[in-house]
């Protein structure tokens, strides 16, 4: 179970009785958080920071504990913030500054100097906020009484984002083949990805998968086909094409497990010894939280896995999407996002059908794939691009809508959405910002989640939504002179 340490600030000027009360109140908060948020993360209290030495010891513990995904801090009393400098310099995990109090209401009739010395977050948390700003330390602030539902929801959100960042730092991506020849936005600097986000991006030849697929036993392939039949409707007579995809998925699962990878890429330009492009194999494995990027797109592969991790425990779909084509009817513009094959099965609103059709490019055998209509409702579309000297996340609010008319000749999964605030501004903003044609769509993550991830990882963020105006477009791209 992932863990957050709770570190509370005070100092040794107030005497033993005050410090005992600080520790007791802090433990009460931790118990409350464990009761309310224990399904997402556990909380553990560390010794109250009374000196710089204790702060350093606490932060060493945070850094040395592999189960710990982040730290929550709060100043019960005044805690002179120079005591926090060396500890905060050690801390390299997500940090939440919880601006709260042990007491909800001010006891107007009873309040005396002892009470005010004990309960002075308004004083201590501002001193602490200054040193976080002075140190340029990435952090999130949540303000309010700790038992209030909105505060708990924010702490839960922080825990989910912190878990996703921890997952990011343990991310290993298997790239089978390289980036698709000549494609720009899906390429970039793998070394920068590892330095910034912790992703180990490792190359293997697709022949590794072809070999493993050939050695998959009948029993393994039977079990995989049975899994498909339990979840999907077989709508093809070409069972051998489906069994071939089952072999690929067996091979991917074995390879990823053996090499501790949580995400992978392939490219239709390198399918050496494979008879089909992975279709249902990729769609089914993505629905299990495994990251996938086509055309060698290692960034979207890793990023999609991280966002699926962030979405764990929430209702809705999250996964890889590729932008394709528009309906430009004036005032009713829609986008059809429907990759050649690889739309995650998690987006299915109806029971997907397994079909086999030609691909049109790549010169391989007809691949088996899942065909379905998508879930609808509010969502976000988010991508991460490599700007050469920094990374940029672009997050657009969208509305997933039902397909207005059937498309009987388009044998792929179909996702349609409406851009915000409208087509003209929404898509122009995406283009100005340099958004990729590969992205992650989610009906359960929000702009706030992405903003928190961006803040805690120090990543530039551009958001697009109802609040985006024509005038904003000029901010998204301005040539440097
Ligand atoms: Mn593409």
CSV table of C-alpha atoms and ligand atoms in Angstrom, one decimal:
chain,number,residue,atom,x,y,z
A,1,UNK,CA,0.0,0.0,0.0
A,2,UNK,CA,1.3,3.4,-0.9
A,3,UNK,CA,2.0,5.7,2.0
A,4,UNK,CA,2.1,9.5,2.7
A,5,UNK,CA,4.1,10.7,5.7
A,6,UNK,CA,2.7,13.5,7.8
A,7,UNK,CA,5.3,15.9,9.1
A,8,UNK,CA,4.1,18.6,11.5
A,9,UNK,CA,6.1,21.7,12.3
A,10,UNK,CA,6.6,23.3,15.7
A,11,UNK,CA,9.6,24.4,17.7
A,12,UNK,CA,11.1,23.8,21.2
A,13,UNK,CA,10.3,27.3,22.6
A,14,UNK,CA,6.8,26.4,23.8
A,15,UNK,CA,7.6,23.7,26.4
A,16,UNK,CA,6.9,20.0,26.7
A,17,UNK,CA,3.1,20.3,27.3
A,18,UNK,CA,2.6,22.2,24.1
A,19,UNK,CA,4.7,19.7,22.1
A,20,UNK,CA,2.8,16.8,23.6
A,21,UNK,CA,-0.5,18.4,22.5
A,22,UNK,CA,1.0,19.0,19.0
A,23,UNK,CA,1.9,15.3,18.7
A,24,UNK,CA,-1.5,14.2,20.0
A,25,UNK,CA,-3.5,16.5,17.6
A,26,UNK,CA,-1.3,15.4,14.7
A,27,UNK,CA,-1.9,11.7,15.5
A,28,UNK,CA,-5.6,12.4,15.7
A,29,UNK,CA,-5.5,13.9,12.2
A,30,UNK,CA,-3.5,10.9,10.8
A,31,UNK,CA,-6.1,8.5,12.3
A,32,UNK,CA,-8.9,10.5,10.7
A,33,UNK,CA,-7.1,10.5,7.3
A,34,UNK,CA,-6.5,6.8,7.5
A,35,UNK,CA,-10.2,6.3,8.2
A,36,UNK,CA,-11.4,8.5,5.4
A,37,UNK,CA,-8.7,8.0,2.7
A,38,UNK,CA,-7.3,4.6,3.7
A,39,UNK,CA,-8.6,3.0,0.5
A,40,UNK,CA,-6.3,5.2,-1.5
A,41,UNK,CA,-3.2,5.7,0.6
A,42,UNK,CA,-2.1,5.2,4.2
A,43,UNK,CA,-0.8,8.0,6.4
A,44,UNK,CA,2.0,7.8,9.0
A,45,UNK,CA,3.1,10.4,11.4
A,46,UNK,CA,6.8,11.3,11.7
A,47,UNK,CA,8.4,13.1,14.7
A,48,UNK,CA,7.4,16.8,15.1
A,49,UNK,CA,9.9,19.1,13.5
A,50,UNK,CA,11.3,21.1,16.4
A,51,UNK,CA,14.8,21.5,15.0
A,52,UNK,CA,16.6,21.4,11.6
A,53,UNK,CA,18.1,18.0,12.6
A,54,UNK,CA,14.7,16.4,13.1
A,55,UNK,CA,13.5,17.8,9.8
A,56,UNK,CA,16.5,16.2,8.1
A,57,UNK,CA,15.8,12.9,9.8
A,58,UNK,CA,12.2,13.0,8.8
A,59,UNK,CA,12.9,13.8,5.2
A,60,UNK,CA,15.6,11.1,5.0
A,61,UNK,CA,12.9,8.6,6.2
A,62,UNK,CA,10.6,9.9,3.5
A,63,UNK,CA,13.2,9.4,0.8
A,64,UNK,CA,14.4,6.0,2.0
A,65,UNK,CA,11.0,4.4,2.2
A,66,UNK,CA,10.0,2.9,-1.2
A,67,UNK,CA,6.3,2.7,-0.2
A,68,UNK,CA,6.2,6.4,0.4
A,69,UNK,CA,4.9,8.4,-2.5
A,70,UNK,CA,4.9,11.8,-0.9
A,71,UNK,CA,4.7,13.9,2.2
A,72,UNK,CA,2.1,16.1,3.8
A,73,UNK,CA,3.3,19.0,6.0
A,74,UNK,CA,1.5,21.4,8.3
A,75,UNK,CA,2.6,24.0,10.9
A,76,UNK,CA,0.6,23.5,14.1
A,77,UNK,CA,2.5,26.2,15.9
A,78,UNK,CA,5.0,28.7,14.5
A,79,UNK,CA,8.0,26.7,13.1
A,80,UNK,CA,10.8,29.0,12.1
A,81,UNK,CA,11.3,28.0,8.5
A,82,UNK,CA,15.1,28.0,8.4
A,83,UNK,CA,14.7,24.7,10.3
A,84,UNK,CA,13.1,23.3,7.1
A,85,UNK,CA,15.7,24.3,4.5
A,86,UNK,CA,18.0,21.3,4.8
A,87,UNK,CA,15.2,18.8,5.1
A,88,UNK,CA,13.3,20.3,2.1
A,89,UNK,CA,16.6,20.1,0.1
A,90,UNK,CA,16.6,16.3,0.7
A,91,UNK,CA,13.0,15.9,-0.3
A,92,UNK,CA,12.5,14.8,-3.9
A,93,UNK,CA,8.9,13.5,-3.6
A,94,UNK,CA,5.5,15.2,-4.1
A,95,UNK,CA,4.8,17.7,-1.3
A,96,UNK,CA,1.5,18.8,0.0
A,97,UNK,CA,1.3,21.9,2.3
A,98,UNK,CA,-1.9,21.3,4.3
A,99,UNK,CA,-3.0,24.7,5.6
A,100,UNK,CA,-5.3,23.7,8.4
A,101,UNK,CA,-5.9,23.7,12.1
A,102,UNK,CA,-6.6,21.2,14.8
A,103,UNK,CA,-9.7,23.3,15.8
A,104,UNK,CA,-12.5,24.2,13.3
A,105,UNK,CA,-14.0,27.1,15.2
A,106,UNK,CA,-12.3,29.8,17.3
A,107,UNK,CA,-13.4,29.3,21.0
A,108,UNK,CA,-14.3,33.0,21.5
A,109,UNK,CA,-15.2,32.6,25.1
A,110,UNK,CA,-12.2,30.6,26.1
A,111,UNK,CA,-9.3,31.7,23.9
A,112,UNK,CA,-6.2,32.8,25.8
A,113,UNK,CA,-2.5,33.2,24.9
A,114,UNK,CA,-1.8,29.5,25.5
A,115,UNK,CA,-4.5,28.6,23.0
A,116,UNK,CA,-3.1,31.1,20.4
A,117,UNK,CA,0.5,29.9,20.9
A,118,UNK,CA,-0.6,26.3,20.3
A,119,UNK,CA,-2.9,27.0,17.3
A,120,UNK,CA,-1.2,29.4,15.0
A,121,UNK,CA,-1.2,27.9,11.5
A,122,UNK,CA,-2.1,31.4,10.1
A,123,UNK,CA,1.3,32.4,11.4
A,124,UNK,CA,3.4,29.3,11.0
A,125,UNK,CA,2.1,28.2,7.6
A,126,UNK,CA,2.8,31.6,6.0
A,127,UNK,CA,6.4,31.4,7.3
A,128,UNK,CA,6.6,27.9,5.8
A,129,UNK,CA,5.0,29.1,2.5
A,130,UNK,CA,7.7,31.7,2.2
A,131,UNK,CA,10.5,29.2,2.4
A,132,UNK,CA,8.8,26.9,-0.1
A,133,UNK,CA,8.6,29.8,-2.5
A,134,UNK,CA,12.1,31.0,-1.7
A,135,UNK,CA,13.5,27.5,-2.4
A,136,UNK,CA,11.4,27.2,-5.5
A,137,UNK,CA,10.1,23.9,-4.2
A,138,UNK,CA,7.3,22.3,-6.2
A,139,UNK,CA,4.3,21.7,-4.0
A,140,UNK,CA,0.6,21.8,-3.7
A,141,UNK,CA,-1.3,23.9,-1.1
A,142,UNK,CA,-4.7,22.7,0.3
A,143,UNK,CA,-6.4,25.1,2.6
A,144,UNK,CA,-9.3,24.5,5.0
A,145,UNK,CA,-10.4,22.5,8.0
A,146,UNK,CA,-9.0,19.0,7.7
A,147,UNK,CA,-12.3,17.3,8.3
A,148,UNK,CA,-14.2,19.1,5.6
A,149,UNK,CA,-15.2,17.1,2.6
A,150,UNK,CA,-13.6,19.5,0.1
A,151,UNK,CA,-10.3,19.3,1.9
A,152,UNK,CA,-10.4,15.5,2.1
A,153,UNK,CA,-11.2,15.4,-1.6
A,154,UNK,CA,-8.2,17.5,-2.4
A,155,UNK,CA,-5.9,15.4,-0.2
A,156,UNK,CA,-7.3,12.3,-2.0
A,157,UNK,CA,-6.5,13.9,-5.3
A,158,UNK,CA,-3.0,14.7,-4.2
A,159,UNK,CA,-2.5,11.1,-3.1
A,160,UNK,CA,-3.7,9.8,-6.6
A,161,UNK,CA,-1.4,12.3,-8.4
A,162,UNK,CA,1.5,11.4,-6.0
A,163,UNK,CA,1.0,7.7,-6.7
A,164,UNK,CA,1.1,8.4,-10.5
A,165,UNK,CA,4.3,10.4,-10.1
A,166,UNK,CA,5.8,7.5,-8.1
A,167,UNK,CA,4.7,5.1,-10.9
A,168,UNK,CA,6.3,7.5,-13.4
A,169,UNK,CA,9.6,7.2,-11.6
A,170,UNK,CA,9.5,3.5,-11.9
A,171,UNK,CA,8.3,3.5,-15.5
A,172,UNK,CA,10.0,1.3,-18.0
A,173,UNK,CA,8.9,1.5,-21.6
A,174,UNK,CA,9.7,-1.3,-24.1
A,175,UNK,CA,10.0,0.2,-27.6
A,176,UNK,CA,9.7,-2.5,-30.3
A,177,UNK,CA,11.2,-0.9,-33.3
A,178,UNK,CA,11.9,2.8,-33.5
A,179,UNK,CA,9.9,5.9,-34.1
A,180,UNK,CA,7.9,5.9,-37.3
A,181,UNK,CA,10.2,7.3,-40.0
A,182,UNK,CA,9.8,11.1,-40.5
A,183,UNK,CA,7.2,11.6,-37.8
A,184,UNK,CA,8.2,14.6,-35.6
A,185,UNK,CA,5.9,15.1,-32.6
A,186,UNK,CA,6.1,11.5,-31.4
A,187,UNK,CA,9.9,11.6,-31.3
A,188,UNK,CA,12.1,13.6,-28.9
A,189,UNK,CA,14.8,13.2,-26.3
A,190,UNK,CA,14.6,9.9,-24.4
A,191,UNK,CA,17.4,11.0,-22.0
A,192,UNK,CA,15.4,14.1,-21.0
A,193,UNK,CA,12.4,11.9,-20.3
A,194,UNK,CA,14.4,9.8,-17.9
A,195,UNK,CA,16.0,12.8,-16.2
A,196,UNK,CA,12.7,14.6,-15.9
A,197,UNK,CA,10.1,11.8,-15.3
A,198,UNK,CA,12.2,8.7,-14.5
A,199,UNK,CA,11.2,6.8,-17.6
A,200,UNK,CA,13.6,4.1,-18.7
A,201,UNK,CA,12.9,3.8,-22.5
A,202,UNK,CA,14.5,0.6,-23.8
A,203,UNK,CA,14.8,-0.6,-27.3
A,204,UNK,CA,14.1,-4.2,-28.5
A,205,UNK,CA,13.5,-5.6,-31.9
A,206,UNK,CA,10.0,-6.7,-32.7
A,207,UNK,CA,11.5,-10.1,-33.6
A,208,UNK,CA,11.6,-10.7,-29.8
A,209,UNK,CA,7.8,-10.6,-29.8
A,210,UNK,CA,7.5,-12.6,-33.1
A,211,UNK,CA,9.7,-15.4,-31.6
A,212,UNK,CA,7.8,-15.4,-28.3
A,213,UNK,CA,4.5,-15.5,-30.2
A,214,UNK,CA,5.6,-18.5,-32.2
A,215,UNK,CA,6.5,-20.4,-29.0
A,216,UNK,CA,3.2,-19.6,-27.3
A,217,UNK,CA,1.5,-23.0,-26.5
A,218,UNK,CA,-1.9,-24.0,-27.6
A,219,UNK,CA,-3.1,-23.8,-24.0
A,220,UNK,CA,-1.8,-20.3,-23.6
A,221,UNK,CA,-3.5,-19.2,-26.9
A,222,UNK,CA,-6.7,-21.0,-26.0
A,223,UNK,CA,-6.8,-19.2,-22.6
A,224,UNK,CA,-6.3,-15.8,-24.3
A,225,UNK,CA,-9.0,-16.5,-26.9
A,226,UNK,CA,-11.3,-17.6,-24.0
A,227,UNK,CA,-10.6,-14.2,-22.3
A,228,UNK,CA,-11.5,-12.4,-25.5
A,229,UNK,CA,-14.7,-14.5,-25.8
A,230,UNK,CA,-15.7,-13.7,-22.2
A,231,UNK,CA,-15.4,-10.0,-22.8
A,232,UNK,CA,-16.2,-9.5,-26.5
A,233,UNK,CA,-18.5,-10.9,-29.2
A,234,UNK,CA,-16.7,-12.9,-31.9
A,235,UNK,CA,-18.0,-11.5,-35.1
A,236,UNK,CA,-15.6,-13.1,-37.6
A,237,UNK,CA,-15.1,-16.6,-39.1
A,238,UNK,CA,-11.4,-15.9,-39.4
A,239,UNK,CA,-10.6,-17.4,-36.0
A,240,UNK,CA,-7.0,-17.9,-37.0
A,241,UNK,CA,-6.5,-14.2,-37.4
A,242,UNK,CA,-7.8,-13.8,-33.8
A,243,UNK,CA,-5.6,-16.6,-32.5
A,244,UNK,CA,-2.6,-14.8,-34.1
A,245,UNK,CA,-3.5,-11.6,-32.1
A,246,UNK,CA,-3.8,-13.8,-29.0
A,247,UNK,CA,-0.3,-15.1,-29.6
A,248,UNK,CA,0.9,-11.5,-29.7
A,249,UNK,CA,-0.7,-10.6,-26.5
A,250,UNK,CA,0.6,-13.7,-24.7
A,251,UNK,CA,4.1,-12.7,-26.0
A,252,UNK,CA,3.7,-9.0,-25.0
A,253,UNK,CA,2.5,-10.0,-21.5
A,254,UNK,CA,5.4,-12.4,-21.0
A,255,UNK,CA,8.0,-10.0,-22.3
A,256,UNK,CA,6.7,-7.0,-20.3
A,257,UNK,CA,6.6,-9.0,-17.1
A,258,UNK,CA,10.1,-10.5,-17.6
A,259,UNK,CA,11.5,-7.0,-18.3
A,260,UNK,CA,9.5,-5.1,-15.7
A,261,UNK,CA,8.0,-2.8,-18.3
A,262,UNK,CA,4.6,-1.1,-17.8
A,263,UNK,CA,4.3,0.3,-21.3
A,264,UNK,CA,5.4,-0.4,-24.8
A,265,UNK,CA,5.4,0.8,-28.4
A,266,UNK,CA,5.3,-0.8,-31.8
A,267,UNK,CA,5.4,0.6,-35.3
A,268,UNK,CA,3.8,-0.7,-38.5
A,269,UNK,CA,7.0,0.0,-40.3
A,270,UNK,CA,8.8,-2.7,-38.4
A,271,UNK,CA,6.7,-5.8,-38.1
A,272,UNK,CA,9.6,-8.2,-38.9
A,273,UNK,CA,8.3,-11.8,-38.8
A,274,UNK,CA,4.8,-10.6,-37.6
A,275,UNK,CA,2.0,-11.3,-40.0
A,276,UNK,CA,-0.4,-8.7,-38.6
A,277,UNK,CA,-0.1,-5.3,-36.8
A,278,UNK,CA,-1.1,-5.9,-33.2
A,279,UNK,CA,-4.8,-4.9,-33.0
A,280,UNK,CA,-7.0,-6.6,-30.4
A,281,UNK,CA,-3.7,-7.5,-28.7
A,282,UNK,CA,-2.9,-3.8,-28.1
A,283,UNK,CA,-6.6,-2.9,-27.4
A,284,UNK,CA,-7.1,-5.6,-24.8
A,285,UNK,CA,-3.8,-5.0,-23.0
A,286,UNK,CA,-4.3,-1.2,-22.8
A,287,UNK,CA,-7.6,-1.9,-20.9
A,288,UNK,CA,-5.5,-3.5,-18.2
A,289,UNK,CA,-3.6,-0.3,-17.5
A,290,UNK,CA,-0.6,-1.1,-19.7
A,291,UNK,CA,0.7,1.9,-21.7
A,292,UNK,CA,0.8,1.7,-25.4
A,293,UNK,CA,2.0,4.0,-28.2
A,294,UNK,CA,1.8,3.3,-31.9
A,295,UNK,CA,4.4,4.5,-34.4
A,296,UNK,CA,7.1,4.3,-31.7
A,297,UNK,CA,5.5,7.0,-29.6
A,298,UNK,CA,7.2,6.3,-26.2
A,299,UNK,CA,6.0,9.5,-24.6
A,300,UNK,CA,2.3,8.8,-25.0
A,301,UNK,CA,2.9,5.2,-24.1
A,302,UNK,CA,4.4,6.2,-20.7
A,303,UNK,CA,2.1,9.1,-20.2
A,304,UNK,CA,-1.0,7.0,-20.8
A,305,UNK,CA,0.1,4.4,-18.3
A,306,UNK,CA,0.7,7.2,-15.7
A,307,UNK,CA,-2.7,8.8,-16.3
A,308,UNK,CA,-4.4,5.4,-16.0
A,309,UNK,CA,-2.6,4.9,-12.7
A,310,UNK,CA,-3.9,8.4,-11.6
A,311,UNK,CA,-7.4,7.4,-12.6
A,312,UNK,CA,-7.4,4.2,-10.5
A,313,UNK,CA,-10.5,3.9,-8.3
A,314,UNK,CA,-12.5,6.4,-10.3
A,315,UNK,CA,-15.4,5.6,-12.6
A,316,UNK,CA,-14.8,6.3,-16.3
A,317,UNK,CA,-12.4,5.5,-19.1
A,318,UNK,CA,-8.8,6.7,-19.6
A,319,UNK,CA,-6.5,5.8,-22.5
A,320,UNK,CA,-4.7,6.5,-25.7
A,321,UNK,CA,-6.4,8.2,-28.6
A,322,UNK,CA,-5.3,9.4,-32.0
A,323,UNK,CA,-6.9,12.3,-33.7
A,324,UNK,CA,-8.1,11.7,-37.2
A,325,UNK,CA,-10.9,13.5,-39.0
A,326,UNK,CA,-13.6,16.2,-38.6
A,327,UNK,CA,-17.2,16.9,-39.4
A,328,UNK,CA,-17.0,20.6,-40.1
A,329,UNK,CA,-20.8,21.3,-40.3
A,330,UNK,CA,-21.0,24.9,-39.2
A,331,UNK,CA,-21.8,25.2,-35.5
A,332,UNK,CA,-21.9,21.5,-35.0
A,333,UNK,CA,-18.2,20.6,-35.6
A,334,UNK,CA,-17.1,17.2,-34.3
A,335,UNK,CA,-13.9,15.2,-34.3
A,336,UNK,CA,-13.7,11.5,-35.0
A,337,UNK,CA,-10.8,10.0,-33.1
A,338,UNK,CA,-10.4,6.5,-34.4
A,339,UNK,CA,-7.0,5.1,-34.9
A,340,UNK,CA,-6.3,2.5,-37.5
A,341,UNK,CA,-6.9,-0.1,-34.8
A,342,UNK,CA,-5.5,0.7,-31.4
A,343,UNK,CA,-8.4,2.3,-29.3
A,344,UNK,CA,-8.4,0.9,-25.8
A,345,UNK,CA,-11.3,-1.4,-25.0
A,346,UNK,CA,-11.9,0.6,-21.8
A,347,UNK,CA,-13.8,3.2,-23.9
A,348,UNK,CA,-16.4,0.7,-25.0
A,349,UNK,CA,-20.0,1.7,-24.2
A,350,UNK,CA,-21.3,-1.4,-25.9
A,351,UNK,CA,-19.9,-5.0,-25.9
A,352,UNK,CA,-17.1,-4.8,-28.5
A,353,UNK,CA,-17.2,-7.0,-31.5
A,354,UNK,CA,-14.1,-8.8,-32.8
A,355,UNK,CA,-13.8,-8.3,-36.5
A,356,UNK,CA,-11.1,-8.9,-39.1
A,357,UNK,CA,-10.6,-6.3,-41.9
A,358,UNK,CA,-7.8,-5.1,-44.2
A,359,UNK,CA,-5.7,-2.2,-42.8
A,360,UNK,CA,-5.0,-0.2,-45.9
A,361,UNK,CA,-1.3,0.4,-45.2
A,362,UNK,CA,1.6,-1.6,-44.0
A,363,UNK,CA,1.3,-4.5,-46.4
A,364,UNK,CA,0.5,-7.2,-43.7
A,365,UNK,CA,-2.3,-9.6,-43.2
A,366,UNK,CA,-5.8,-8.4,-42.2
A,367,UNK,CA,-5.6,-7.7,-38.4
A,368,UNK,CA,-8.3,-8.7,-35.9
A,369,UNK,CA,-9.5,-5.7,-33.9
A,370,UNK,CA,-12.3,-4.6,-31.5
A,371,UNK,CA,-15.1,-2.5,-33.0
A,372,UNK,CA,-17.3,-0.5,-30.6
A,373,UNK,CA,-19.1,2.8,-29.8
A,374,UNK,CA,-17.6,4.9,-27.1
A,375,UNK,CA,-18.7,6.1,-23.8
A,376,UNK,CA,-20.0,9.7,-23.8
A,377,UNK,CA,-19.8,12.7,-21.4
A,378,UNK,CA,-17.4,15.4,-20.3
A,379,UNK,CA,-13.7,14.6,-20.5
A,380,UNK,CA,-10.2,15.9,-21.1
A,381,UNK,CA,-7.8,15.4,-23.9
A,382,UNK,CA,-4.2,15.7,-22.8
A,383,UNK,CA,-0.8,15.3,-24.4
A,384,UNK,CA,2.9,15.8,-23.6
A,385,UNK,CA,5.3,17.2,-26.1
A,386,UNK,CA,9.1,17.7,-26.2
A,387,UNK,CA,9.9,21.3,-26.9
A,388,UNK,CA,13.7,20.6,-27.0
A,389,UNK,CA,14.6,22.6,-23.9
A,390,UNK,CA,11.5,21.6,-21.8
A,391,UNK,CA,8.4,19.5,-21.9
A,392,UNK,CA,4.9,20.9,-22.3
A,393,UNK,CA,1.6,19.4,-21.3
A,394,UNK,CA,-1.5,20.5,-23.2
A,395,UNK,CA,-4.9,19.7,-21.6
A,396,UNK,CA,-8.2,20.5,-23.4
A,397,UNK,CA,-11.7,20.1,-22.0
A,398,UNK,CA,-13.8,18.1,-24.4
A,399,UNK,CA,-17.3,16.5,-24.6
A,400,UNK,CA,-17.5,12.9,-25.8
A,401,UNK,CA,-20.7,12.6,-27.9
A,402,UNK,CA,-22.6,9.8,-29.5
A,403,UNK,CA,-21.9,9.1,-33.1
A,404,UNK,CA,-24.6,11.1,-35.0
A,405,UNK,CA,-24.9,8.5,-37.7
A,406,UNK,CA,-23.6,4.9,-38.1
A,407,UNK,CA,-20.4,4.5,-40.1
A,408,UNK,CA,-20.9,0.9,-41.4
A,409,UNK,CA,-17.9,1.0,-43.7
A,410,UNK,CA,-15.5,2.1,-41.0
A,411,UNK,CA,-14.5,-1.1,-39.1
A,412,UNK,CA,-12.7,0.4,-36.1
A,413,UNK,CA,-13.7,1.6,-32.7
A,414,UNK,CA,-15.1,5.1,-32.9
A,415,UNK,CA,-14.8,8.0,-30.4
A,416,UNK,CA,-16.3,11.4,-31.2
A,417,UNK,CA,-16.0,14.6,-29.3
A,418,UNK,CA,-16.8,18.3,-29.3
A,419,UNK,CA,-14.1,20.8,-28.7
A,420,UNK,CA,-14.4,23.7,-26.2
A,421,UNK,CA,-15.1,26.6,-26.1
A,422,UNK,CA,-15.9,25.8,-29.8
A,423,UNK,CA,-14.2,24.2,-32.7
A,424,UNK,CA,-12.4,27.3,-34.0
A,425,UNK,CA,-10.8,28.3,-30.8
A,426,UNK,CA,-10.3,24.9,-29.3
A,427,UNK,CA,-8.5,23.2,-32.2
A,428,UNK,CA,-6.6,26.4,-33.1
A,429,UNK,CA,-5.4,26.6,-29.6
A,430,UNK,CA,-4.2,22.9,-29.7
A,431,UNK,CA,-2.4,23.6,-33.0
A,432,UNK,CA,-0.8,26.8,-31.7
A,433,UNK,CA,0.3,25.0,-28.5
A,434,UNK,CA,2.0,22.3,-30.6
A,435,UNK,CA,-0.3,19.5,-29.5
A,436,UNK,CA,0.4,16.0,-30.8
A,437,UNK,CA,-1.9,13.8,-32.8
A,438,UNK,CA,-1.5,11.2,-30.1
A,439,UNK,CA,-3.0,12.0,-26.7
A,440,UNK,CA,-4.8,10.5,-23.7
A,441,UNK,CA,-8.5,11.0,-23.3
A,442,UNK,CA,-10.2,10.6,-20.0
A,443,UNK,CA,-13.7,10.8,-18.7
A,444,UNK,CA,-12.7,10.6,-15.1
A,445,UNK,CA,-9.6,12.8,-14.8
A,446,UNK,CA,-9.9,16.6,-14.8
A,447,UNK,CA,-7.9,19.6,-15.7
A,448,UNK,CA,-7.2,20.0,-12.0
A,449,UNK,CA,-5.6,16.6,-11.8
A,450,UNK,CA,-3.4,17.4,-14.8
A,451,UNK,CA,-2.5,20.8,-13.4
A,452,UNK,CA,-1.4,19.2,-10.1
A,453,UNK,CA,0.7,16.7,-12.0
A,454,UNK,CA,2.3,19.5,-14.0
A,455,UNK,CA,2.9,21.7,-10.9
A,456,UNK,CA,4.5,18.8,-8.9
A,457,UNK,CA,6.7,17.7,-11.8
A,458,UNK,CA,7.6,21.3,-12.9
A,459,UNK,CA,6.1,20.9,-16.4
A,460,UNK,CA,4.8,23.7,-18.5
A,461,UNK,CA,1.0,23.5,-18.8
A,462,UNK,CA,-1.4,24.9,-21.4
A,463,UNK,CA,-5.1,24.5,-20.8
A,464,UNK,CA,-7.9,24.9,-23.3
A,465,UNK,CA,-11.6,25.0,-22.3
A,466,UNK,CA,-14.7,27.2,-21.9
A,467,UNK,CA,-12.4,29.9,-20.4
A,468,UNK,CA,-10.2,30.1,-23.5
A,469,UNK,CA,-10.7,33.1,-25.7
A,470,UNK,CA,-9.6,34.3,-29.1
A,471,UNK,CA,-7.2,36.6,-27.4
A,472,UNK,CA,-5.6,33.7,-25.6
A,473,UNK,CA,-4.4,32.1,-28.8
A,474,UNK,CA,-1.7,34.7,-29.1
A,475,UNK,CA,-0.3,33.6,-25.8
A,476,UNK,CA,0.0,30.0,-26.9
A,477,UNK,CA,2.4,30.7,-29.7
A,478,UNK,CA,4.6,33.8,-30.1
A,479,UNK,CA,7.7,33.5,-32.2
A,480,UNK,CA,10.9,34.5,-30.4
A,481,UNK,CA,12.7,37.4,-32.0
B,1,LIG,MN1,-0.1,9.2,-35.3
